[in-house]
């Protein structure tokens, strides 16, 4: 029988699911007509309040979705097993499912507003993948068709700006970020600067680093947020992550300066994570410096963890040197063993075997044995035989 490769199976599965699901959803939705989104929304609310058999109902529409995101995604593997990704994920670098990196995107999404039949007020905002079948909580859906970018963004921006609930405002902001429109960055920055709702600002700042038209002025704004003692730790952490999405030399230098000025561990960890996404030699050198000499053991462990995921002789030498130091802290050496285990197998296994047999500290030897067990390498099995059959 001719084998079909995974990518072909995956594409066929999505195509079949999309065809079947559209037909099923068309039967479940009540279409609403009108000249524009506002008119259709008004008619849908009126119809839902007078005709809905339930206490609540949905008003919903589709929109132009930005590329490179996975939302409410179902993955069917070759053996027929199903995996689900809930929420919103950046698919540009792949999403890990069952030890595989799945690169896909969901471009057929809908904004769903759950409303009270009594008042028509919105109690929840969801973005659902229209390629999947949903029950929608058993509530009826009044379908408004496809909205233009401007009318959709304006609607959601109004909800984000007026929301008293942080959750509704945050969800409206996230939905704005999913639109394929160059104005999205300006809207998000405005919300990040002016909103008084923490959830709205958190979402706006988080997505600012992923907008396609990031400018030097916007980068400066994010860096100011990261530095500001007046901001919450969460806003500052999100600002660091957003700022670090730009991976040029100037951004890397700014992150290094920011790291030296911070005292809070969670913010310094965020800086190290951002630096680790930069694949340059300078970024590696900075991580090595932190791993070798930072006064905070937690930061040294974090830097070692990032080095374990980077290729290159510099990283390997630093990790091995930390393990071999006779005066190094045990916990840091154990973290170095974990980092070593993330190196290519042919490099890592011989060193882990040596550590498990000869290291002076029993805690470090045990850590090496634990990491060897996770490699599945036959050489590790031989060592276990030696130990257990003595």
mmCIF file of C-alpha atoms in Angstrom, residues 34-382:
data_model
loop_
_atom_site.group_PDB
_atom_site.id
_atom_site.type_symbol
_atom_site.label_atom_id
_atom_site.label_comp_id
_atom_site.label_asym_id
_atom_site.label_seq_id
_atom_site.Cartn_x
_atom_site.Cartn_y
_atom_site.Cartn_z
ATOM 1 C CA UNK A 34 -28.128 44.149 7.551
ATOM 2 C CA UNK A 35 -26.245 46.883 5.724
ATOM 3 C CA UNK A 36 -23.130 46.665 7.895
ATOM 4 C CA UNK A 37 -21.836 44.985 11.048
ATOM 5 C CA UNK A 38 -23.445 47.511 13.371
ATOM 6 C CA UNK A 39 -26.841 47.074 11.741
ATOM 7 C CA UNK A 40 -26.589 43.296 11.767
ATOM 8 C CA UNK A 41 -25.454 43.325 15.395
ATOM 9 C CA UNK A 42 -28.394 45.489 16.422
ATOM 10 C CA UNK A 43 -30.817 43.228 14.576
ATOM 11 C CA UNK A 44 -29.248 40.102 16.092
ATOM 12 C CA UNK A 45 -29.504 41.475 19.629
ATOM 13 C CA UNK A 46 -33.115 42.415 19.051
ATOM 14 C CA UNK A 47 -33.896 38.999 17.607
ATOM 15 C CA UNK A 48 -32.044 37.163 20.367
ATOM 16 C CA UNK A 49 -33.812 39.052 23.147
ATOM 17 C CA UNK A 50 -37.243 38.343 21.685
ATOM 18 C CA UNK A 51 -36.778 34.899 20.123
ATOM 19 C CA UNK A 52 -34.035 33.051 21.993
ATOM 20 C CA UNK A 53 -35.350 30.025 23.885
ATOM 21 C CA UNK A 54 -32.381 30.214 26.252
ATOM 22 C CA UNK A 55 -31.375 32.741 28.897
ATOM 23 C CA UNK A 56 -28.342 33.690 26.817
ATOM 24 C CA UNK A 57 -27.386 33.757 23.139
ATOM 25 C CA UNK A 58 -24.369 34.401 20.930
ATOM 26 C CA UNK A 59 -23.851 37.067 18.291
ATOM 27 C CA UNK A 60 -20.949 36.082 16.056
ATOM 28 C CA UNK A 61 -19.062 36.987 12.888
ATOM 29 C CA UNK A 62 -15.878 36.073 11.011
ATOM 30 C CA UNK A 63 -12.986 38.416 10.186
ATOM 31 C CA UNK A 64 -9.654 38.637 8.361
ATOM 32 C CA UNK A 65 -7.214 36.614 10.477
ATOM 33 C CA UNK A 66 -3.503 37.310 10.700
ATOM 34 C CA UNK A 67 -1.169 34.516 9.545
ATOM 35 C CA UNK A 68 0.905 32.438 11.911
ATOM 36 C CA UNK A 69 -1.499 31.785 14.780
ATOM 37 C CA UNK A 70 -3.211 28.649 16.035
ATOM 38 C CA UNK A 71 -6.521 29.153 17.804
ATOM 39 C CA UNK A 72 -8.811 26.440 19.174
ATOM 40 C CA UNK A 73 -6.994 23.814 17.113
ATOM 41 C CA UNK A 74 -7.526 20.056 16.752
ATOM 42 C CA UNK A 75 -4.685 17.878 15.505
ATOM 43 C CA UNK A 76 -5.340 14.315 14.285
ATOM 44 C CA UNK A 77 -2.215 12.158 14.105
ATOM 45 C CA UNK A 78 -1.563 9.261 11.745
ATOM 46 C CA UNK A 79 -2.823 6.737 14.303
ATOM 47 C CA UNK A 80 -6.115 8.617 14.666
ATOM 48 C CA UNK A 81 -5.431 10.058 18.120
ATOM 49 C CA UNK A 82 -6.552 13.629 18.708
ATOM 50 C CA UNK A 83 -4.783 16.497 20.441
ATOM 51 C CA UNK A 84 -6.278 19.882 21.194
ATOM 52 C CA UNK A 85 -4.700 23.294 21.486
ATOM 53 C CA UNK A 86 -6.911 25.692 23.378
ATOM 54 C CA UNK A 87 -6.467 29.437 23.422
ATOM 55 C CA UNK A 88 -4.120 31.302 21.088
ATOM 56 C CA UNK A 89 -0.666 30.029 20.119
ATOM 57 C CA UNK A 90 2.049 31.467 17.892
ATOM 58 C CA UNK A 91 2.633 28.825 15.214
ATOM 59 C CA UNK A 92 5.546 30.558 13.479
ATOM 60 C CA UNK A 93 8.112 28.375 15.259
ATOM 61 C CA UNK A 94 5.875 25.335 15.531
ATOM 62 C CA UNK A 95 3.744 24.046 18.378
ATOM 63 C CA UNK A 96 4.820 20.897 20.189
ATOM 64 C CA UNK A 97 2.231 18.107 20.072
ATOM 65 C CA UNK A 98 3.146 14.543 21.060
ATOM 66 C CA UNK A 99 6.878 15.271 20.651
ATOM 67 C CA UNK A 100 6.304 16.669 17.149
ATOM 68 C CA UNK A 101 6.479 20.255 16.005
ATOM 69 C CA UNK A 102 3.280 21.077 14.144
ATOM 70 C CA UNK A 103 3.338 24.101 11.890
ATOM 71 C CA UNK A 104 -0.116 25.155 10.855
ATOM 72 C CA UNK A 105 -2.380 28.144 11.118
ATOM 73 C CA UNK A 106 -6.074 28.783 11.657
ATOM 74 C CA UNK A 107 -7.352 31.430 9.250
ATOM 75 C CA UNK A 108 -11.094 30.776 9.604
ATOM 76 C CA UNK A 109 -12.002 32.226 13.000
ATOM 77 C CA UNK A 110 -15.075 33.870 14.444
ATOM 78 C CA UNK A 111 -15.632 36.391 17.240
ATOM 79 C CA UNK A 112 -18.435 35.182 19.509
ATOM 80 C CA UNK A 113 -20.148 37.522 21.980
ATOM 81 C CA UNK A 114 -22.288 35.831 24.637
ATOM 82 C CA UNK A 115 -25.200 38.045 25.634
ATOM 83 C CA UNK A 116 -27.954 38.083 28.223
ATOM 84 C CA UNK A 117 -31.451 37.702 26.783
ATOM 85 C CA UNK A 118 -32.791 40.006 29.479
ATOM 86 C CA UNK A 119 -30.465 42.956 28.876
ATOM 87 C CA UNK A 120 -28.482 42.133 25.747
ATOM 88 C CA UNK A 121 -25.267 42.866 27.665
ATOM 89 C CA UNK A 122 -22.092 40.932 26.833
ATOM 90 C CA UNK A 123 -20.890 38.513 29.503
ATOM 91 C CA UNK A 124 -18.167 36.702 27.546
ATOM 92 C CA UNK A 125 -16.049 37.031 24.406
ATOM 93 C CA UNK A 126 -14.577 34.012 22.641
ATOM 94 C CA UNK A 127 -12.648 33.436 19.425
ATOM 95 C CA UNK A 128 -13.544 30.035 18.004
ATOM 96 C CA UNK A 129 -12.065 28.099 15.125
ATOM 97 C CA UNK A 130 -14.895 27.715 12.624
ATOM 98 C CA UNK A 131 -13.269 24.590 11.202
ATOM 99 C CA UNK A 132 -14.201 22.717 14.370
ATOM 100 C CA UNK A 133 -17.616 21.640 15.576
ATOM 101 C CA UNK A 134 -18.757 23.317 18.792
ATOM 102 C CA UNK A 135 -21.806 23.090 20.971
ATOM 103 C CA UNK A 136 -21.461 26.760 22.039
ATOM 104 C CA UNK A 137 -22.761 25.921 25.493
ATOM 105 C CA UNK A 138 -26.123 24.965 24.028
ATOM 106 C CA UNK A 139 -26.938 28.622 23.341
ATOM 107 C CA UNK A 140 -28.240 29.751 19.918
ATOM 108 C CA UNK A 141 -25.873 31.588 17.574
ATOM 109 C CA UNK A 142 -27.026 34.574 15.524
ATOM 110 C CA UNK A 143 -24.580 34.749 12.641
ATOM 111 C CA UNK A 144 -23.623 38.143 11.188
ATOM 112 C CA UNK A 145 -21.427 36.911 8.343
ATOM 113 C CA UNK A 146 -18.019 38.395 7.607
ATOM 114 C CA UNK A 147 -17.052 41.754 9.078
ATOM 115 C CA UNK A 148 -14.687 44.259 7.522
ATOM 116 C CA UNK A 149 -11.482 44.896 9.470
ATOM 117 C CA UNK A 150 -12.304 48.469 10.373
ATOM 118 C CA UNK A 151 -15.787 47.783 11.715
ATOM 119 C CA UNK A 152 -14.627 44.696 13.626
ATOM 120 C CA UNK A 153 -11.615 46.423 15.183
ATOM 121 C CA UNK A 154 -13.707 49.479 16.089
ATOM 122 C CA UNK A 155 -16.330 47.280 17.756
ATOM 123 C CA UNK A 156 -13.754 45.352 19.772
ATOM 124 C CA UNK A 157 -11.798 48.473 20.670
ATOM 125 C CA UNK A 158 -14.974 50.021 22.053
ATOM 126 C CA UNK A 159 -15.540 46.899 24.164
ATOM 127 C CA UNK A 160 -11.939 46.946 25.422
ATOM 128 C CA UNK A 161 -12.110 50.638 26.308
ATOM 129 C CA UNK A 162 -15.475 50.465 28.055
ATOM 130 C CA UNK A 163 -15.209 47.073 29.739
ATOM 131 C CA UNK A 164 -15.505 47.080 33.502
ATOM 132 C CA UNK A 165 -14.521 43.419 33.604
ATOM 133 C CA UNK A 166 -10.841 42.753 33.074
ATOM 134 C CA UNK A 167 -11.650 39.434 31.439
ATOM 135 C CA UNK A 168 -13.996 40.860 28.805
ATOM 136 C CA UNK A 169 -11.655 43.735 28.053
ATOM 137 C CA UNK A 170 -8.655 41.393 27.807
ATOM 138 C CA UNK A 171 -10.492 39.027 25.473
ATOM 139 C CA UNK A 172 -11.576 41.914 23.244
ATOM 140 C CA UNK A 173 -7.952 43.077 23.085
ATOM 141 C CA UNK A 174 -6.738 39.593 22.177
ATOM 142 C CA UNK A 175 -9.340 39.418 19.403
ATOM 143 C CA UNK A 176 -8.084 42.741 18.021
ATOM 144 C CA UNK A 177 -4.546 41.343 17.904
ATOM 145 C CA UNK A 178 -5.692 38.436 15.729
ATOM 146 C CA UNK A 179 -6.800 40.716 12.880
ATOM 147 C CA UNK A 180 -4.731 40.898 9.707
ATOM 148 C CA UNK A 181 -4.485 44.680 9.593
ATOM 149 C CA UNK A 182 -1.602 47.151 9.899
ATOM 150 C CA UNK A 183 -3.646 49.328 12.245
ATOM 151 C CA UNK A 184 -3.590 46.651 14.932
ATOM 152 C CA UNK A 185 -0.257 47.804 16.381
ATOM 153 C CA UNK A 186 -1.475 51.389 16.798
ATOM 154 C CA UNK A 187 -4.690 50.239 18.492
ATOM 155 C CA UNK A 188 -2.814 47.948 20.867
ATOM 156 C CA UNK A 189 -0.313 50.648 21.764
ATOM 157 C CA UNK A 190 -3.146 53.080 22.473
ATOM 158 C CA UNK A 191 -4.802 50.541 24.783
ATOM 159 C CA UNK A 192 -1.495 49.818 26.503
ATOM 160 C CA UNK A 193 -0.955 53.536 27.129
ATOM 161 C CA UNK A 194 -4.445 54.623 28.162
ATOM 162 C CA UNK A 195 -6.475 51.716 29.527
ATOM 163 C CA UNK A 196 -7.099 51.608 33.266
ATOM 164 C CA UNK A 197 -7.885 47.867 33.149
ATOM 165 C CA UNK A 198 -4.854 45.712 33.942
ATOM 166 C CA UNK A 199 -6.036 42.753 31.844
ATOM 167 C CA UNK A 200 -6.431 44.968 28.770
ATOM 168 C CA UNK A 201 -2.944 46.405 29.167
ATOM 169 C CA UNK A 202 -1.391 42.975 29.726
ATOM 170 C CA UNK A 203 -2.871 41.652 26.495
ATOM 171 C CA UNK A 204 -2.012 44.797 24.543
ATOM 172 C CA UNK A 205 1.611 44.825 25.699
ATOM 173 C CA UNK A 206 2.009 41.072 25.087
ATOM 174 C CA UNK A 207 0.887 41.345 21.474
ATOM 175 C CA UNK A 208 2.797 44.525 20.669
ATOM 176 C CA UNK A 209 5.982 42.557 20.152
ATOM 177 C CA UNK A 210 4.257 40.415 17.523
ATOM 178 C CA UNK A 211 2.745 43.146 15.376
ATOM 179 C CA UNK A 212 4.219 43.278 11.853
ATOM 180 C CA UNK A 213 4.972 47.018 11.869
ATOM 181 C CA UNK A 214 7.043 47.390 15.042
ATOM 182 C CA UNK A 215 8.785 50.784 15.026
ATOM 183 C CA UNK A 216 11.747 52.183 17.018
ATOM 184 C CA UNK A 217 9.291 54.410 18.903
ATOM 185 C CA UNK A 218 7.212 51.372 19.880
ATOM 186 C CA UNK A 219 10.333 49.503 20.976
ATOM 187 C CA UNK A 220 11.275 52.498 23.098
ATOM 188 C CA UNK A 221 7.815 52.481 24.662
ATOM 189 C CA UNK A 222 8.137 48.792 25.561
ATOM 190 C CA UNK A 223 11.588 49.330 27.058
ATOM 191 C CA UNK A 224 10.268 52.226 29.154
ATOM 192 C CA UNK A 225 7.503 49.964 30.472
ATOM 193 C CA UNK A 226 10.027 47.270 31.359
ATOM 194 C CA UNK A 227 12.128 49.768 33.323
ATOM 195 C CA UNK A 228 9.297 51.576 35.078
ATOM 196 C CA UNK A 229 8.964 50.947 38.804
ATOM 197 C CA UNK A 230 5.432 52.361 38.608
ATOM 198 C CA UNK A 231 4.230 49.453 36.504
ATOM 199 C CA UNK A 232 3.128 46.079 37.863
ATOM 200 C CA UNK A 233 5.542 43.169 37.678
ATOM 201 C CA UNK A 234 3.312 41.455 35.133
ATOM 202 C CA UNK A 235 3.207 44.463 32.806
ATOM 203 C CA UNK A 236 6.976 44.795 33.043
ATOM 204 C CA UNK A 237 7.523 41.090 32.396
ATOM 205 C CA UNK A 238 5.243 41.165 29.339
ATOM 206 C CA UNK A 239 7.035 44.283 28.092
ATOM 207 C CA UNK A 240 10.405 42.523 28.337
ATOM 208 C CA UNK A 241 9.076 39.574 26.328
ATOM 209 C CA UNK A 242 7.497 41.848 23.715
ATOM 210 C CA UNK A 243 10.621 43.988 23.400
ATOM 211 C CA UNK A 244 12.763 40.872 22.945
ATOM 212 C CA UNK A 245 10.766 39.701 19.923
ATOM 213 C CA UNK A 246 12.980 42.012 17.836
ATOM 214 C CA UNK A 247 16.291 40.196 17.618
ATOM 215 C CA UNK A 248 18.745 42.726 16.220
ATOM 216 C CA UNK A 249 22.008 43.868 17.822
ATOM 217 C CA UNK A 250 20.531 47.050 19.304
ATOM 218 C CA UNK A 251 17.761 45.090 21.046
ATOM 219 C CA UNK A 252 20.268 42.593 22.448
ATOM 220 C CA UNK A 253 22.454 45.400 23.825
ATOM 221 C CA UNK A 254 19.417 47.043 25.432
ATOM 222 C CA UNK A 255 18.398 43.735 27.048
ATOM 223 C CA UNK A 256 21.879 43.277 28.503
ATOM 224 C CA UNK A 257 21.798 46.788 29.976
ATOM 225 C CA UNK A 258 18.308 46.188 31.314
ATOM 226 C CA UNK A 259 19.423 42.962 33.004
ATOM 227 C CA UNK A 260 22.183 44.739 34.906
ATOM 228 C CA UNK A 261 19.731 47.367 36.196
ATOM 229 C CA UNK A 262 17.108 44.946 37.529
ATOM 230 C CA UNK A 263 16.811 43.369 40.959
ATOM 231 C CA UNK A 264 13.617 41.300 40.658
ATOM 232 C CA UNK A 265 14.235 37.648 39.790
ATOM 233 C CA UNK A 266 11.162 37.200 37.604
ATOM 234 C CA UNK A 267 12.108 40.205 35.462
ATOM 235 C CA UNK A 268 15.696 39.046 35.126
ATOM 236 C CA UNK A 269 14.432 35.611 34.103
ATOM 237 C CA UNK A 270 12.272 37.279 31.454
ATOM 238 C CA UNK A 271 15.343 39.108 30.106
ATOM 239 C CA UNK A 272 17.335 35.864 29.915
ATOM 240 C CA UNK A 273 14.484 34.185 28.043
ATOM 241 C CA UNK A 274 14.383 37.054 25.550
ATOM 242 C CA UNK A 275 18.164 36.942 25.105
ATOM 243 C CA UNK A 276 18.015 33.179 24.527
ATOM 244 C CA UNK A 277 15.788 33.703 21.474
ATOM 245 C CA UNK A 278 18.627 35.648 19.843
ATOM 246 C CA UNK A 279 20.887 33.128 18.089
ATOM 247 C CA UNK A 280 23.906 35.405 17.774
ATOM 248 C CA UNK A 281 27.330 34.702 19.265
ATOM 249 C CA UNK A 282 26.965 37.830 21.415
ATOM 250 C CA UNK A 283 23.806 36.420 23.009
ATOM 251 C CA UNK A 284 25.623 33.165 23.771
ATOM 252 C CA UNK A 285 28.493 35.094 25.342
ATOM 253 C CA UNK A 286 26.079 36.981 27.577
ATOM 254 C CA UNK A 287 24.405 33.767 28.755
ATOM 255 C CA UNK A 288 27.835 32.270 29.448
ATOM 256 C CA UNK A 289 28.803 35.327 31.503
ATOM 257 C CA UNK A 290 25.648 35.052 33.611
ATOM 258 C CA UNK A 291 26.066 31.279 34.054
ATOM 259 C CA UNK A 292 29.681 31.687 35.134
ATOM 260 C CA UNK A 293 29.643 34.728 37.371
ATOM 261 C CA UNK A 294 26.177 36.026 38.331
ATOM 262 C CA UNK A 295 25.817 36.523 42.078
ATOM 263 C CA UNK A 296 22.327 35.010 42.053
ATOM 264 C CA UNK A 297 22.420 31.177 41.879
ATOM 265 C CA UNK A 298 18.908 31.110 40.396
ATOM 266 C CA UNK A 299 20.016 33.262 37.483
ATOM 267 C CA UNK A 300 23.078 31.103 36.919
ATOM 268 C CA UNK A 301 20.823 28.027 36.745
ATOM 269 C CA UNK A 302 18.460 29.778 34.344
ATOM 270 C CA UNK A 303 21.333 30.794 32.065
ATOM 271 C CA UNK A 304 22.672 27.232 32.106
ATOM 272 C CA UNK A 305 19.245 25.917 31.111
ATOM 273 C CA UNK A 306 19.199 28.222 28.091
ATOM 274 C CA UNK A 307 22.758 27.272 27.158
ATOM 275 C CA UNK A 308 21.743 23.614 27.154
ATOM 276 C CA UNK A 309 19.405 24.343 24.255
ATOM 277 C CA UNK A 310 21.982 26.188 22.172
ATOM 278 C CA UNK A 311 24.379 24.604 19.724
ATOM 279 C CA UNK A 312 28.045 25.555 19.756
ATOM 280 C CA UNK A 313 31.317 24.765 21.477
ATOM 281 C CA UNK A 314 31.115 27.825 23.728
ATOM 282 C CA UNK A 315 27.930 26.585 25.391
ATOM 283 C CA UNK A 316 29.208 23.031 25.802
ATOM 284 C CA UNK A 317 32.498 24.185 27.354
ATOM 285 C CA UNK A 318 30.725 26.372 29.912
ATOM 286 C CA UNK A 319 28.307 23.609 30.909
ATOM 287 C CA UNK A 320 31.068 21.018 31.274
ATOM 288 C CA UNK A 321 33.273 23.455 33.195
ATOM 289 C CA UNK A 322 30.502 24.175 35.702
ATOM 290 C CA UNK A 323 30.013 20.471 36.371
ATOM 291 C CA UNK A 324 33.743 19.906 36.893
ATOM 292 C CA UNK A 325 34.341 22.815 39.279
ATOM 293 C CA UNK A 326 35.199 21.414 42.692
ATOM 294 C CA UNK A 327 33.909 24.469 44.552
ATOM 295 C CA UNK A 328 30.695 25.008 42.556
ATOM 296 C CA UNK A 329 27.333 24.872 44.315
ATOM 297 C CA UNK A 330 25.669 21.477 44.076
ATOM 298 C CA UNK A 331 22.337 22.830 42.821
ATOM 299 C CA UNK A 332 24.068 24.743 40.041
ATOM 300 C CA UNK A 333 26.003 21.650 39.031
ATOM 301 C CA UNK A 334 22.772 19.629 38.945
ATOM 302 C CA UNK A 335 21.235 22.256 36.670
ATOM 303 C CA UNK A 336 24.325 22.040 34.468
ATOM 304 C CA UNK A 337 23.753 18.276 34.176
ATOM 305 C CA UNK A 338 20.170 18.966 33.042
ATOM 306 C CA UNK A 339 21.496 21.470 30.508
ATOM 307 C CA UNK A 340 24.041 18.933 29.301
ATOM 308 C CA UNK A 341 21.286 16.355 28.736
ATOM 309 C CA UNK A 342 19.657 18.726 26.224
ATOM 310 C CA UNK A 343 22.719 18.698 24.014
ATOM 311 C CA UNK A 344 22.904 16.331 20.999
ATOM 312 C CA UNK A 345 22.867 12.721 22.199
ATOM 313 C CA UNK A 346 26.293 11.751 20.882
ATOM 314 C CA UNK A 347 27.769 14.658 22.770
ATOM 315 C CA UNK A 348 25.713 14.344 25.944
ATOM 316 C CA UNK A 349 25.582 10.606 26.678
ATOM 317 C CA UNK A 350 29.356 9.946 27.032
ATOM 318 C CA UNK A 351 29.712 12.922 29.363
ATOM 319 C CA UNK A 352 26.665 11.931 31.419
ATOM 320 C CA UNK A 353 28.070 8.408 31.757
ATOM 321 C CA UNK A 354 31.351 9.795 33.010
ATOM 322 C CA UNK A 355 29.622 12.072 35.516
ATOM 323 C CA UNK A 356 27.380 9.235 36.757
ATOM 324 C CA UNK A 357 30.431 7.024 37.368
ATOM 325 C CA UNK A 358 33.071 9.424 38.666
ATOM 326 C CA UNK A 359 31.706 12.746 39.956
ATOM 327 C CA UNK A 360 32.693 13.471 43.548
ATOM 328 C CA UNK A 361 29.176 14.500 44.636
ATOM 329 C CA UNK A 362 26.511 11.777 44.930
ATOM 330 C CA UNK A 363 23.745 14.315 44.227
ATOM 331 C CA UNK A 364 25.334 15.188 40.889
ATOM 332 C CA UNK A 365 25.853 11.502 40.047
ATOM 333 C CA UNK A 366 22.169 10.819 40.751
ATOM 334 C CA UNK A 367 21.158 13.742 38.533
ATOM 335 C CA UNK A 368 23.256 12.315 35.704
ATOM 336 C CA UNK A 369 21.618 8.894 36.146
ATOM 337 C CA UNK A 370 18.168 10.509 35.988
ATOM 338 C CA UNK A 371 19.025 12.385 32.799
ATOM 339 C CA UNK A 372 20.524 9.252 31.245
ATOM 340 C CA UNK A 373 17.267 7.395 31.844
ATOM 341 C CA UNK A 374 15.475 9.972 29.723
ATOM 342 C CA UNK A 375 17.793 9.550 26.747
ATOM 343 C CA UNK A 376 16.721 5.955 26.028
ATOM 344 C CA UNK A 377 20.308 5.244 24.986
ATOM 345 C CA UNK A 378 21.573 1.633 25.204
ATOM 346 C CA UNK A 379 24.820 2.814 26.808
ATOM 347 C CA UNK A 380 22.762 4.078 29.737
ATOM 348 C CA UNK A 381 21.176 0.627 30.074
ATOM 349 C CA UNK A 382 24.623 -0.935 30.420
#
